[in-house]
Amino acid sequence: MRQPSWRQRTWTSWEGWEREGVLTPTPSPWPQSQPSPLMSPTRGKHRAQFYVVSVTVIEARQLVGLNMDPVVCVEIGDDKKYTQMKESTNCPYYNEVTNLPWNDEFDDKDEENLLRSGTLVGSFKLDVGTVYSHPEHQFFHKWALLSDPDDITAGCKGYIKCDIAVVGKGDNIKTPHKATETDEDDIEGNLLLPEGVPAERQWARYYVKIYRAEGLPKMNTSIMANVKKAFIGENKDLVDPYVQILFAGQRGKTSIQKSSYEPIWNEQIVFTEMFPPLCKRMKVQIRDSDKVNDVALGTHFIDLRKIANDGDKGFLPTLGPAWVNMYGSTRSYTIMDEHQDLNEGLGEGVSFRARLLLSLGVEILDTSSPDIMSSTEVQVEGVPNISEVGKVEEFFLFGVFLEATMIDRKIGDKPISFEVTIEESELIQGSSDEEEGDDNDLVSVSSTPPMKPVITDRNYFHLPYFEKKPCIYIKSWWQDQRRRLYNANIMDNIADKLVSQSITLIPIKMCKNNIITTLFSSSIGQQAKTIRTQVKKNTVRDKIKLVQNFLQKLRFLADEPQHSIPDVYIWMMSNNKRIAYARVPSKDILHSVVDEETGKDCGKVKTIFFKLPGKKGFGAAGWTVQAKTEIYLWLGLNRQRKDFLSGLPNGFEENKMLKGPGSHSAPPISLTYMMKQIFQLRVHMYQARSLFAADSSGLSDPFARVFFSTHSQVTEVLNETLCPTWDQLMVYDNVELFGEVGELRDDPPIIVIEIYDQDTVGKAEFMGRTFAKPITKMADEHYGPPRFPPQLEYYQIYRGNCTAGEMLAAFELLQIGPHGKADLPPIDGPTDMDRGPILPVPLGIRPVLSKYRIEVLFWGLRDLKRVNLAAVDRPRVDIECAGKGVQSSLIQNYKKNPNFGTLVKMFEVDLPENELLHPPLNIRVVDCRAFGRYTLVGNHAVTTLRKFIYRAADKHANNWNTQGTHTYTHAHTLCPLAEEIIVNYEPEPTIKKMETMVKLDSEDEKGGKKKKRKKGGDEVEEEEFDESMLDWWSKYFASIETLMEVRPPGKMVYPKELENEFDNFEDWLHTFNLFRGKAGDDDDQNMADEDRIIGKFKGSLCMYKVPVSDEMQREMGFDSNMGMFQNIPTNDPINVLVRVYIIRATDLHPADINGKADPYIAIKLGKSDIKDKDNYISKQLNPIFGKSFDIEATFPIDSTLTVSVYDWDLVGTDDLIGETKLDLENRYYSKHRAICGVPSKYAIHGYNVWRDPLKPTQILAKLCKEGKLDGPHYGPGGRVKVANRVFMGPTEIEDENGTKQTDEHLALTVLKHWEDIPRVGCKLIPEHVETRPLLNPDKPGIEQGRIEMWVDMFPKDMPAPGPAIDISPRKPKKFELRVIIWNTDEVILEDDDIFTGEKSSDIFVRGWLKGQQEDKQDTDVHYHSLTGEGLFNWRFIYPFDYLQAEEKIVISKKESMFAWDETEYKIPARLNLQVWDADHFSADDFLGAIELDLNRFPRGAKTAKQCSINMVLNEQDIPMVSIFKQRRIKGWWPFLGKVEAELQLMTAEEAEKNPVGEGRNEPEPLEKPNRPDTAFLWFLMPFKAIKNLICNQYFWLTVKLVVALLLVLILGLFIYSMPGYMVKKLMGA
């Protein structure tokens, strides 16, 4: 008995795109009746997308080197950008932004090199993809550790602080609010590393061993081969392969094997890189060497994460030795390969190209070992050969083509066959490939017999297989790596079980049982037990996310990197040409005797869609189905093939090619089905919504084509709609299906539904596709509940990778029994004779209808563009829903008043009782032109009406939330609305005026940081300020701090647009975008939709059942003409003063060649166009504008405010950097009262003065009147009653004359908690700053920066507001820093005295403020210091401008002599002191340096003995001081020696009153130091000098001279005495 569980019809779905370009089949998360909607032949790899990589180099620290001039080079791909050079510093500050476009995969490295005069100091590398996969696609204020690639033993070479962000279309980069300076200075805690990567990384060697390759494709045509044979004399293999590996920006190559299709290398490529690496993938390519251009034969990616484990029992990345398979273009050679990109790894390979035997190992290096190679250059070495990896087994692949339909008619009517390949052997075209094996068994039948297709309908053919199903079978030999694939299948099955519980769809109450039970049944173990015990009612959502993360991990682990069996490719051949293909992973069809190890598609009927190869599959061509096949596949060991037919539908006979004794073991070449079932398919097509706009009008003429098996029918065409209601029953008679009844009932074939747009000229245009499974009824079953009649369901429609609407339909498959169609349930005849023979959906299936009334609020039309080159003048809005509708009144002159005269109209319509089945409501705008012509302007479809259904409020709901601390008492429990609830919010602690001031200003002074430090009894005193020092910026910086520390803010800073926080201010007035024109395709669909917007309709909807209840009658009783829209204001034109505050812009996109911009603000509202061009800010990407603009506007004509940032150019037109648009009208009329934010305090003077023309008591009285509330009633003791709420609050206010009683604080307390008021309460907009993204129409979807701003609006018929708040940028304060260098000690002695031989130095000290290197000052020189002690008494004077709020020195200077104007730089306040050795005839020698952060540096030691290097290294243990608080400090500080200095800070006014001179000059000169006279020591102590010269410095030279003199003397005596001696000898004397 065959197991019916094996026979399950499955289908392939493609989800997302893999980096390798491999389509990964994933199980469908949809209910059984709805197959996965992603089965359409979408691409697994999308086109190269455009990205922008933004790198901000902020500063560098701890650079290794002496007196360097560092510059940073940012390298991405082949692009390089350099920062400016900083002179003479080891801690350069840059704050420069680099933006580089990137239009490729995320494999390339992002490299930062720090150079010093052309010498590499250190580098840091990571993949761009690592940045993009990080949260928010960015690293913010992180420190990159630099290492020297030429010397890995050298350790850390320094750190670079930087921001890196990768921005693609539609990505919004959120800038995290600045952490405290102390946290950011913690370098080790803020390293630029992804999560999970340890801070301490080690150097490692990556050994990639390349052994050999097989199955390389032929790289020349037979003609070229014959030409070469004629010249060379022999026919060699025409390929010269070598292997190239790219990893971490390095490239390694093996040797070239000449003329070999089976090359053997036996070489290893060694990479040296840190571990864990920040480059996650290794790219392995086999390339063909050519004198002109090397060509890739195939590419494979090794993901290091998949071959390593970082757990307790983990291991380093380890692979093989194993065969890796490479895929790419087709194996047939052409001179111009149109699919060459596939061989480079870009896209899904369409054919097996080669396989490569390699291994990968990693070895952690001990950098302290003396034998280690210090360079990171790629090494290529030889390795010994290895024998065959694993046992070679004979595998058997069997397949049956049960059906081939939906064959594209463009292929033609030539005979069609299907070819199946799994290996590299070249295939013979024909009906079958036959080879005799040793056992008289057929070795290979790899293709089906050619068959001429038959017409299905206007678009598709099908092959007439009928009861005879062709088979293929292939024998192949591979290394037996099944165990790895079995393990992957087990994990896949566990993940499938987890998904089958429909995590995201099942009710919450089921999660606890189903998901956790699934985890247990899958033997997940302890993690599942822990999750189960922790699941509670309030934590279930978090646990679901945990389980989903667990599912992702399972999927990741299931992707096996080592498998020897290549994937199976199925090609559709027409006229011996490859047309379309499908790829089936081999592990999915691999057989095992254990069910859990078997591939999910092994021995099952699988629906496969064929697609075009390579780039042909992109766009509209890729959406068209090339063919749809029902195929059965089985892959396993040849010796286990006895069950290879067990999963097929039953009722067939085998047809074998061989007849005779051995034929019983031979596989069949075809199957003949004897068992046939006849069915009738009923397709109930009810409606669709949100379809693709295929026509230029923004509408479509949709119809649906439904395919089932070899049958096809179409619905009627409905003109000009995106939400068609077909209400049509389509009947398919005599549908023949093969197999047993039970199998077909449980798992029927799928139905394909395609939506098309009918065009009058040309063929219909494809709009989308979806899939469904019918509910099957057998002849012996009863047609009744619960399965029948089927219920209408929504099916998601897909167009390429994008959703393209939803379809509401039901499908039933009814078996025709022995009595024919008489046993089938009857079909109701046509009820609408106008539709002719079209049958409507039967009553039992179509939804039950109820009568609804829909009220439409017609407010106005906005921003209508031209239609057919003519401006819209007299528009009208038509509302339609389910065939009924209403028209608005006509706007007589759109330019003068775009609002409607009649506000509310209503109509009644029959709608389904089930709200989910409500049809869309269509909004169309037409322009009434001359001679009775109507032109369609635009349309909008409201797909869901649920949010517009009126629901009566719950009478027993108190309608107040629990924010704040509430104490309430029930006066009458039976009458909740009459009870009095006392709402007592905890009062904020009373703060004295001086405390408030100091608190704010300390935050202001520290840039959003509040510190008070006590160390060792030393207290840093806070300086007292008077109130005049506080301004608006004090409150702003205090509020930014509030985002990091949870405290009550003074001003709310929203990190995004204000409307996003308050539901687009659509509390009663909604904005509907009107679309016109054809929708965009595929990935650009959302971007193109913005271009299709032709205007906006403002209004609202309200729907409810009729007849109405008594309560609703009372609601409508005030004005029956307004229906449910009571108490809304009139839409008459109104004059408003709009006050726009622009604070600053951040992260602007550079607009100039130098990587900067010269931004200024432009504001447009109606006819008012303000360009603040004269006040542009030079060369800034983070400008502070601090400006306000007053504009008079008239609503509704001037309702859209556009704030733009332009780049000023000296020559030519200014460039738009970005703009943002605000809808002021919705803000103005919103119940959230967005016209002027409510401050947290009420003040009548000072920087926090109340700016609304209405006082809090007036605002509260107005709100109570509009909401028809009782109150406000002010009572004694600080009480105020509104409705049934009693609020408590302070009643005193302080002004210039003292304290007085007022109710304003009480009223403000109610306003701040207005959402607690029953029935009409909502949150009022607080005083705020909103952050809006800047977008450029020429670069859609990519953020160009952000702007911080807010808008106030004041009606002209109200009291005039006061003057605008002064938010102009703070001017830097002038200071003068006086530094006295008293002494130095223990300075390195650099020189040797030529006479005395003693060590000495000619010491002088150099100092400057960071950023002012040109103003560096030197002391005089202390010559011949023998002990490292130097006496100077020398004064440096440094005037500078300082911004206390940002802790930055402000410098304005021209970048070059050709610069047009000065550029403002903001640089940290840091003092650099260096000690040098002066030389007369050579460059001075650098001895040491120290850099003091004037805001936070260690307190100097009192004596030289107490001064040590630990003062700088252990800053956390040393008391820190600020020169801006402790104005005068004296002490010793270390810098490869010690320096005694005195620092004194004075304001410019104080310095002018007490002038001093530089050096030792007047006024207040310093006395000259008493230095020991060591200049002529050699003259005063001659014997000591002679002793040093002879005995120490020139000892051996002296010895040699003495010996030489003696020899000369002896020689002279010899010459002198020789003649006399000779004469005596001769004379005999």
mmCIF file of N, CA and C in Angstrom, residues 1365-1444:
data_model
loop_
_atom_site.group_PDB
_atom_site.id
_atom_site.type_symbol
_atom_site.label_atom_id
_atom_site.label_comp_id
_atom_site.label_asym_id
_atom_site.label_seq_id
_atom_site.Cartn_x
_atom_site.Cartn_y
_atom_site.Cartn_z
ATOM 1 N N ILE A 1365 10.158 84.968 19.176
ATOM 2 C CA ILE A 1365 11.216 84.617 20.130
ATOM 3 C C ILE A 1365 12.565 84.739 19.434
ATOM 4 N N ASP A 1366 13.519 85.259 20.150
ATOM 5 C CA ASP A 1366 14.867 85.395 19.587
ATOM 6 C C ASP A 1366 15.591 84.051 19.700
ATOM 7 N N ILE A 1367 15.759 83.394 18.548
ATOM 8 C CA ILE A 1367 16.486 82.123 18.550
ATOM 9 C C ILE A 1367 17.774 82.245 17.736
ATOM 10 N N SER A 1368 18.236 83.467 17.556
ATOM 11 C CA SER A 1368 19.453 83.656 16.766
ATOM 12 C C SER A 1368 20.611 82.924 17.443
ATOM 13 N N PRO A 1369 21.526 82.376 16.647
ATOM 14 C CA PRO A 1369 22.620 81.578 17.229
ATOM 15 C C PRO A 1369 23.418 82.388 18.227
ATOM 16 N N ARG A 1370 23.827 81.700 19.249
ATOM 17 C CA ARG A 1370 24.655 82.367 20.234
ATOM 18 C C ARG A 1370 25.972 82.808 19.619
ATOM 19 N N LYS A 1371 26.364 83.988 19.975
ATOM 20 C CA LYS A 1371 27.649 84.481 19.501
ATOM 21 C C LYS A 1371 28.743 83.935 20.422
ATOM 22 N N PRO A 1372 29.829 83.514 19.868
ATOM 23 C CA PRO A 1372 30.895 83.010 20.738
ATOM 24 C C PRO A 1372 31.444 84.130 21.610
ATOM 25 N N LYS A 1373 31.848 83.745 22.799
ATOM 26 C CA LYS A 1373 32.377 84.704 23.765
ATOM 27 C C LYS A 1373 33.894 84.756 23.629
ATOM 28 N N LYS A 1374 34.450 85.961 23.730
ATOM 29 C CA LYS A 1374 35.892 86.134 23.561
ATOM 30 C C LYS A 1374 36.595 85.876 24.893
ATOM 31 N N PHE A 1375 37.603 85.020 24.820
ATOM 32 C CA PHE A 1375 38.415 84.710 25.988
ATOM 33 C C PHE A 1375 39.888 84.899 25.629
ATOM 34 N N GLU A 1376 40.689 84.944 26.680
ATOM 35 C CA GLU A 1376 42.143 84.958 26.488
ATOM 36 C C GLU A 1376 42.751 83.955 27.461
ATOM 37 N N LEU A 1377 43.502 83.006 26.901
ATOM 38 C CA LEU A 1377 44.173 82.007 27.722
ATOM 39 C C LEU A 1377 45.642 82.410 27.862
ATOM 40 N N ARG A 1378 46.074 82.529 29.091
ATOM 41 C CA ARG A 1378 47.458 82.877 29.376
ATOM 42 C C ARG A 1378 48.135 81.653 29.984
ATOM 43 N N VAL A 1379 49.176 81.196 29.334
ATOM 44 C CA VAL A 1379 49.895 80.003 29.769
ATOM 45 C C VAL A 1379 51.325 80.426 30.098
ATOM 46 N N ILE A 1380 51.741 80.218 31.332
ATOM 47 C CA ILE A 1380 53.126 80.511 31.731
ATOM 48 C C ILE A 1380 53.861 79.190 31.883
ATOM 49 N N ILE A 1381 54.917 79.029 31.111
ATOM 50 C CA ILE A 1381 55.786 77.860 31.233
ATOM 51 C C ILE A 1381 56.885 78.225 32.218
ATOM 52 N N TRP A 1382 56.824 77.627 33.409
ATOM 53 C CA TRP A 1382 57.821 77.943 34.427
ATOM 54 C C TRP A 1382 59.073 77.099 34.236
ATOM 55 N N ASN A 1383 58.904 75.792 34.337
ATOM 56 C CA ASN A 1383 60.066 74.910 34.298
ATOM 57 C C ASN A 1383 59.728 73.616 33.567
ATOM 58 N N THR A 1384 60.773 72.892 33.209
ATOM 59 C CA THR A 1384 60.627 71.505 32.774
ATOM 60 C C THR A 1384 61.586 70.656 33.580
ATOM 61 N N ASP A 1385 61.316 69.336 33.619
ATOM 62 C CA ASP A 1385 62.185 68.440 34.366
ATOM 63 C C ASP A 1385 62.135 67.066 33.715
ATOM 64 N N GLU A 1386 63.255 66.346 33.829
ATOM 65 C CA GLU A 1386 63.365 64.979 33.334
ATOM 66 C C GLU A 1386 63.039 64.878 31.846
ATOM 67 N N VAL A 1387 63.401 65.923 31.110
ATOM 68 C CA VAL A 1387 63.213 65.878 29.660
ATOM 69 C C VAL A 1387 64.294 64.977 29.059
ATOM 70 N N ILE A 1388 63.929 64.252 28.012
ATOM 71 C CA ILE A 1388 64.877 63.349 27.364
ATOM 72 C C ILE A 1388 66.084 64.146 26.873
ATOM 73 N N LEU A 1389 67.302 63.628 27.159
ATOM 74 C CA LEU A 1389 68.541 64.264 26.701
ATOM 75 C C LEU A 1389 68.912 63.656 25.357
ATOM 76 N N GLU A 1390 68.898 64.489 24.357
ATOM 77 C CA GLU A 1390 68.995 63.998 22.978
ATOM 78 C C GLU A 1390 70.415 64.103 22.418
ATOM 79 N N ASP A 1391 71.223 65.128 22.868
ATOM 80 C CA ASP A 1391 72.530 65.394 22.250
ATOM 81 C C ASP A 1391 73.670 64.896 23.128
ATOM 82 N N ASP A 1392 74.799 64.624 22.490
ATOM 83 C CA ASP A 1392 76.055 64.308 23.198
ATOM 84 C C ASP A 1392 77.037 65.472 22.995
ATOM 85 N N ASP A 1393 77.585 65.978 24.106
ATOM 86 C CA ASP A 1393 78.510 67.106 24.011
ATOM 87 C C ASP A 1393 79.817 66.638 23.377
ATOM 88 N N ILE A 1394 80.261 67.363 22.354
ATOM 89 C CA ILE A 1394 81.431 66.926 21.587
ATOM 90 C C ILE A 1394 82.714 66.997 22.413
ATOM 91 N N PHE A 1395 82.757 67.917 23.409
ATOM 92 C CA PHE A 1395 83.973 68.051 24.216
ATOM 93 C C PHE A 1395 83.885 67.233 25.494
ATOM 94 N N THR A 1396 82.751 67.370 26.205
ATOM 95 C CA THR A 1396 82.656 66.710 27.510
ATOM 96 C C THR A 1396 82.047 65.325 27.413
ATOM 97 N N GLY A 1397 81.308 65.008 26.283
ATOM 98 C CA GLY A 1397 80.697 63.693 26.129
ATOM 99 C C GLY A 1397 79.446 63.495 26.945
ATOM 100 N N GLU A 1398 78.991 64.496 27.654
ATOM 101 C CA GLU A 1398 77.804 64.351 28.476
ATOM 102 C C GLU A 1398 76.544 64.524 27.642
ATOM 103 N N LYS A 1399 75.470 63.820 28.096
ATOM 104 C CA LYS A 1399 74.156 63.960 27.460
ATOM 105 C C LYS A 1399 73.576 65.318 27.803
ATOM 106 N N SER A 1400 72.972 65.953 26.800
ATOM 107 C CA SER A 1400 72.365 67.259 27.052
ATOM 108 C C SER A 1400 71.289 67.509 26.015
ATOM 109 N N SER A 1401 70.491 68.530 26.257
ATOM 110 C CA SER A 1401 69.476 68.960 25.296
ATOM 111 C C SER A 1401 69.375 70.462 25.335
ATOM 112 N N ASP A 1402 69.051 71.007 24.167
ATOM 113 C CA ASP A 1402 68.772 72.442 24.068
ATOM 114 C C ASP A 1402 67.255 72.587 24.050
ATOM 115 N N ILE A 1403 66.665 72.743 25.203
ATOM 116 C CA ILE A 1403 65.215 72.585 25.373
ATOM 117 C C ILE A 1403 64.490 73.876 25.063
ATOM 118 N N PHE A 1404 63.382 73.735 24.335
ATOM 119 C CA PHE A 1404 62.397 74.811 24.286
ATOM 120 C C PHE A 1404 61.006 74.184 24.194
ATOM 121 N N VAL A 1405 59.982 74.952 24.582
ATOM 122 C CA VAL A 1405 58.593 74.480 24.641
ATOM 123 C C VAL A 1405 57.777 75.238 23.602
ATOM 124 N N ARG A 1406 56.949 74.494 22.895
ATOM 125 C CA ARG A 1406 56.062 75.083 21.883
ATOM 126 C C ARG A 1406 54.617 74.801 22.294
ATOM 127 N N GLY A 1407 53.733 75.759 22.080
ATOM 128 C CA GLY A 1407 52.334 75.570 22.452
ATOM 129 C C GLY A 1407 51.395 76.263 21.491
ATOM 130 N N TRP A 1408 50.180 75.703 21.369
ATOM 131 C CA TRP A 1408 49.123 76.315 20.564
ATOM 132 C C TRP A 1408 47.777 75.702 20.932
ATOM 133 N N LEU A 1409 46.730 76.402 20.591
ATOM 134 C CA LEU A 1409 45.373 75.868 20.734
ATOM 135 C C LEU A 1409 45.019 75.089 19.489
ATOM 136 N N LYS A 1410 44.326 73.953 19.651
ATOM 137 C CA LYS A 1410 43.958 73.115 18.514
ATOM 138 C C LYS A 1410 43.175 73.937 17.493
ATOM 139 N N GLY A 1411 43.566 73.787 16.237
ATOM 140 C CA GLY A 1411 42.935 74.540 15.165
ATOM 141 C C GLY A 1411 43.609 75.861 14.867
ATOM 142 N N GLN A 1412 44.546 76.276 15.735
ATOM 143 C CA GLN A 1412 45.255 77.547 15.536
ATOM 144 C C GLN A 1412 46.763 77.292 15.452
ATOM 145 N N GLN A 1413 47.130 76.302 14.619
ATOM 146 C CA GLN A 1413 48.546 75.954 14.508
ATOM 147 C C GLN A 1413 49.387 77.115 13.997
ATOM 148 N N GLU A 1414 48.769 77.979 13.174
ATOM 149 C CA GLU A 1414 49.540 79.102 12.657
ATOM 150 C C GLU A 1414 49.881 80.107 13.757
ATOM 151 N N ASP A 1415 49.223 79.992 14.925
ATOM 152 C CA ASP A 1415 49.482 80.911 16.030
ATOM 153 C C ASP A 1415 50.315 80.222 17.115
ATOM 154 N N LYS A 1416 51.138 79.245 16.723
ATOM 155 C CA LYS A 1416 51.918 78.549 17.745
ATOM 156 C C LYS A 1416 53.055 79.450 18.224
ATOM 157 N N GLN A 1417 53.364 79.314 19.500
ATOM 158 C CA GLN A 1417 54.369 80.168 20.140
ATOM 159 C C GLN A 1417 55.428 79.295 20.798
ATOM 160 N N ASP A 1418 56.688 79.796 20.787
ATOM 161 C CA ASP A 1418 57.813 79.062 21.346
ATOM 162 C C ASP A 1418 58.450 79.868 22.470
ATOM 163 N N THR A 1419 58.944 79.149 23.448
ATOM 164 C CA THR A 1419 59.763 79.805 24.474
ATOM 165 C C THR A 1419 61.172 80.044 23.919
ATOM 166 N N ASP A 1420 62.015 80.700 24.706
ATOM 167 C CA ASP A 1420 63.425 80.752 24.324
ATOM 168 C C ASP A 1420 64.062 79.395 24.620
ATOM 169 N N VAL A 1421 65.316 79.230 24.233
ATOM 170 C CA VAL A 1421 65.975 77.926 24.349
ATOM 171 C C VAL A 1421 66.828 77.889 25.603
ATOM 172 N N HIS A 1422 66.655 76.836 26.354
ATOM 173 C CA HIS A 1422 67.537 76.556 27.488
ATOM 174 C C HIS A 1422 68.622 75.620 26.972
ATOM 175 N N TYR A 1423 69.827 76.201 26.767
ATOM 176 C CA TYR A 1423 70.918 75.440 26.139
ATOM 177 C C TYR A 1423 71.598 74.531 27.142
ATOM 178 N N HIS A 1424 72.040 73.415 26.612
ATOM 179 C CA HIS A 1424 72.924 72.484 27.325
ATOM 180 C C HIS A 1424 72.382 72.101 28.691
ATOM 181 N N SER A 1425 71.115 71.647 28.683
ATOM 182 C CA SER A 1425 70.558 71.115 29.928
ATOM 183 C C SER A 1425 71.094 69.711 30.111
ATOM 184 N N LEU A 1426 71.801 69.489 31.238
ATOM 185 C CA LEU A 1426 72.441 68.192 31.481
ATOM 186 C C LEU A 1426 71.549 67.242 32.265
ATOM 187 N N THR A 1427 70.493 67.746 32.887
ATOM 188 C CA THR A 1427 69.632 66.925 33.735
ATOM 189 C C THR A 1427 68.199 66.839 33.207
ATOM 190 N N GLY A 1428 67.910 67.453 32.082
ATOM 191 C CA GLY A 1428 66.524 67.509 31.589
ATOM 192 C C GLY A 1428 65.737 68.621 32.236
ATOM 193 N N GLU A 1429 66.403 69.417 33.048
ATOM 194 C CA GLU A 1429 65.726 70.537 33.711
ATOM 195 C C GLU A 1429 65.863 71.774 32.843
ATOM 196 N N GLY A 1430 64.736 72.486 32.669
ATOM 197 C CA GLY A 1430 64.750 73.725 31.912
ATOM 198 C C GLY A 1430 64.038 74.821 32.664
ATOM 199 N N LEU A 1431 64.614 76.019 32.658
ATOM 200 C CA LEU A 1431 64.018 77.171 33.329
ATOM 201 C C LEU A 1431 63.631 78.180 32.266
ATOM 202 N N PHE A 1432 62.347 78.607 32.302
ATOM 203 C CA PHE A 1432 61.869 79.453 31.207
ATOM 204 C C PHE A 1432 61.236 80.755 31.687
ATOM 205 N N ASN A 1433 60.247 80.665 32.581
ATOM 206 C CA ASN A 1433 59.472 81.858 32.954
ATOM 207 C C ASN A 1433 59.008 82.588 31.695
ATOM 208 N N TRP A 1434 58.240 81.864 30.885
ATOM 209 C CA TRP A 1434 57.824 82.384 29.566
ATOM 210 C C TRP A 1434 56.303 82.309 29.457
ATOM 211 N N ARG A 1435 55.714 83.363 28.918
ATOM 212 C CA ARG A 1435 54.263 83.466 28.859
ATOM 213 C C ARG A 1435 53.777 83.333 27.413
ATOM 214 N N PHE A 1436 52.783 82.436 27.202
ATOM 215 C CA PHE A 1436 52.044 82.371 25.942
ATOM 216 C C PHE A 1436 50.700 83.064 26.145
ATOM 217 N N ILE A 1437 50.241 83.749 25.120
ATOM 218 C CA ILE A 1437 48.924 84.401 25.170
ATOM 219 C C ILE A 1437 48.123 83.940 23.957
ATOM 220 N N TYR A 1438 46.933 83.352 24.218
ATOM 221 C CA TYR A 1438 46.090 82.834 23.132
ATOM 222 C C TYR A 1438 44.688 83.431 23.243
ATOM 223 N N PRO A 1439 44.358 84.441 22.455
ATOM 224 C CA PRO A 1439 42.948 84.887 22.404
ATOM 225 C C PRO A 1439 42.135 83.919 21.544
ATOM 226 N N PHE A 1440 40.887 83.663 21.939
ATOM 227 C CA PHE A 1440 40.039 82.758 21.146
ATOM 228 C C PHE A 1440 38.572 83.058 21.425
ATOM 229 N N ASP A 1441 37.720 82.612 20.497
ATOM 230 C CA ASP A 1441 36.261 82.724 20.631
ATOM 231 C C ASP A 1441 35.717 81.368 21.043
ATOM 232 N N TYR A 1442 34.818 81.358 22.014
ATOM 233 C CA TYR A 1442 34.383 80.084 22.603
ATOM 234 C C TYR A 1442 32.863 80.059 22.746
ATOM 235 N N LEU A 1443 32.277 78.907 22.335
ATOM 236 C CA LEU A 1443 30.846 78.665 22.515
ATOM 237 C C LEU A 1443 30.663 77.745 23.712
ATOM 238 N N GLN A 1444 30.119 78.276 24.801
ATOM 239 C CA GLN A 1444 29.965 77.476 26.001
ATOM 240 C C GLN A 1444 28.990 76.321 25.785
#
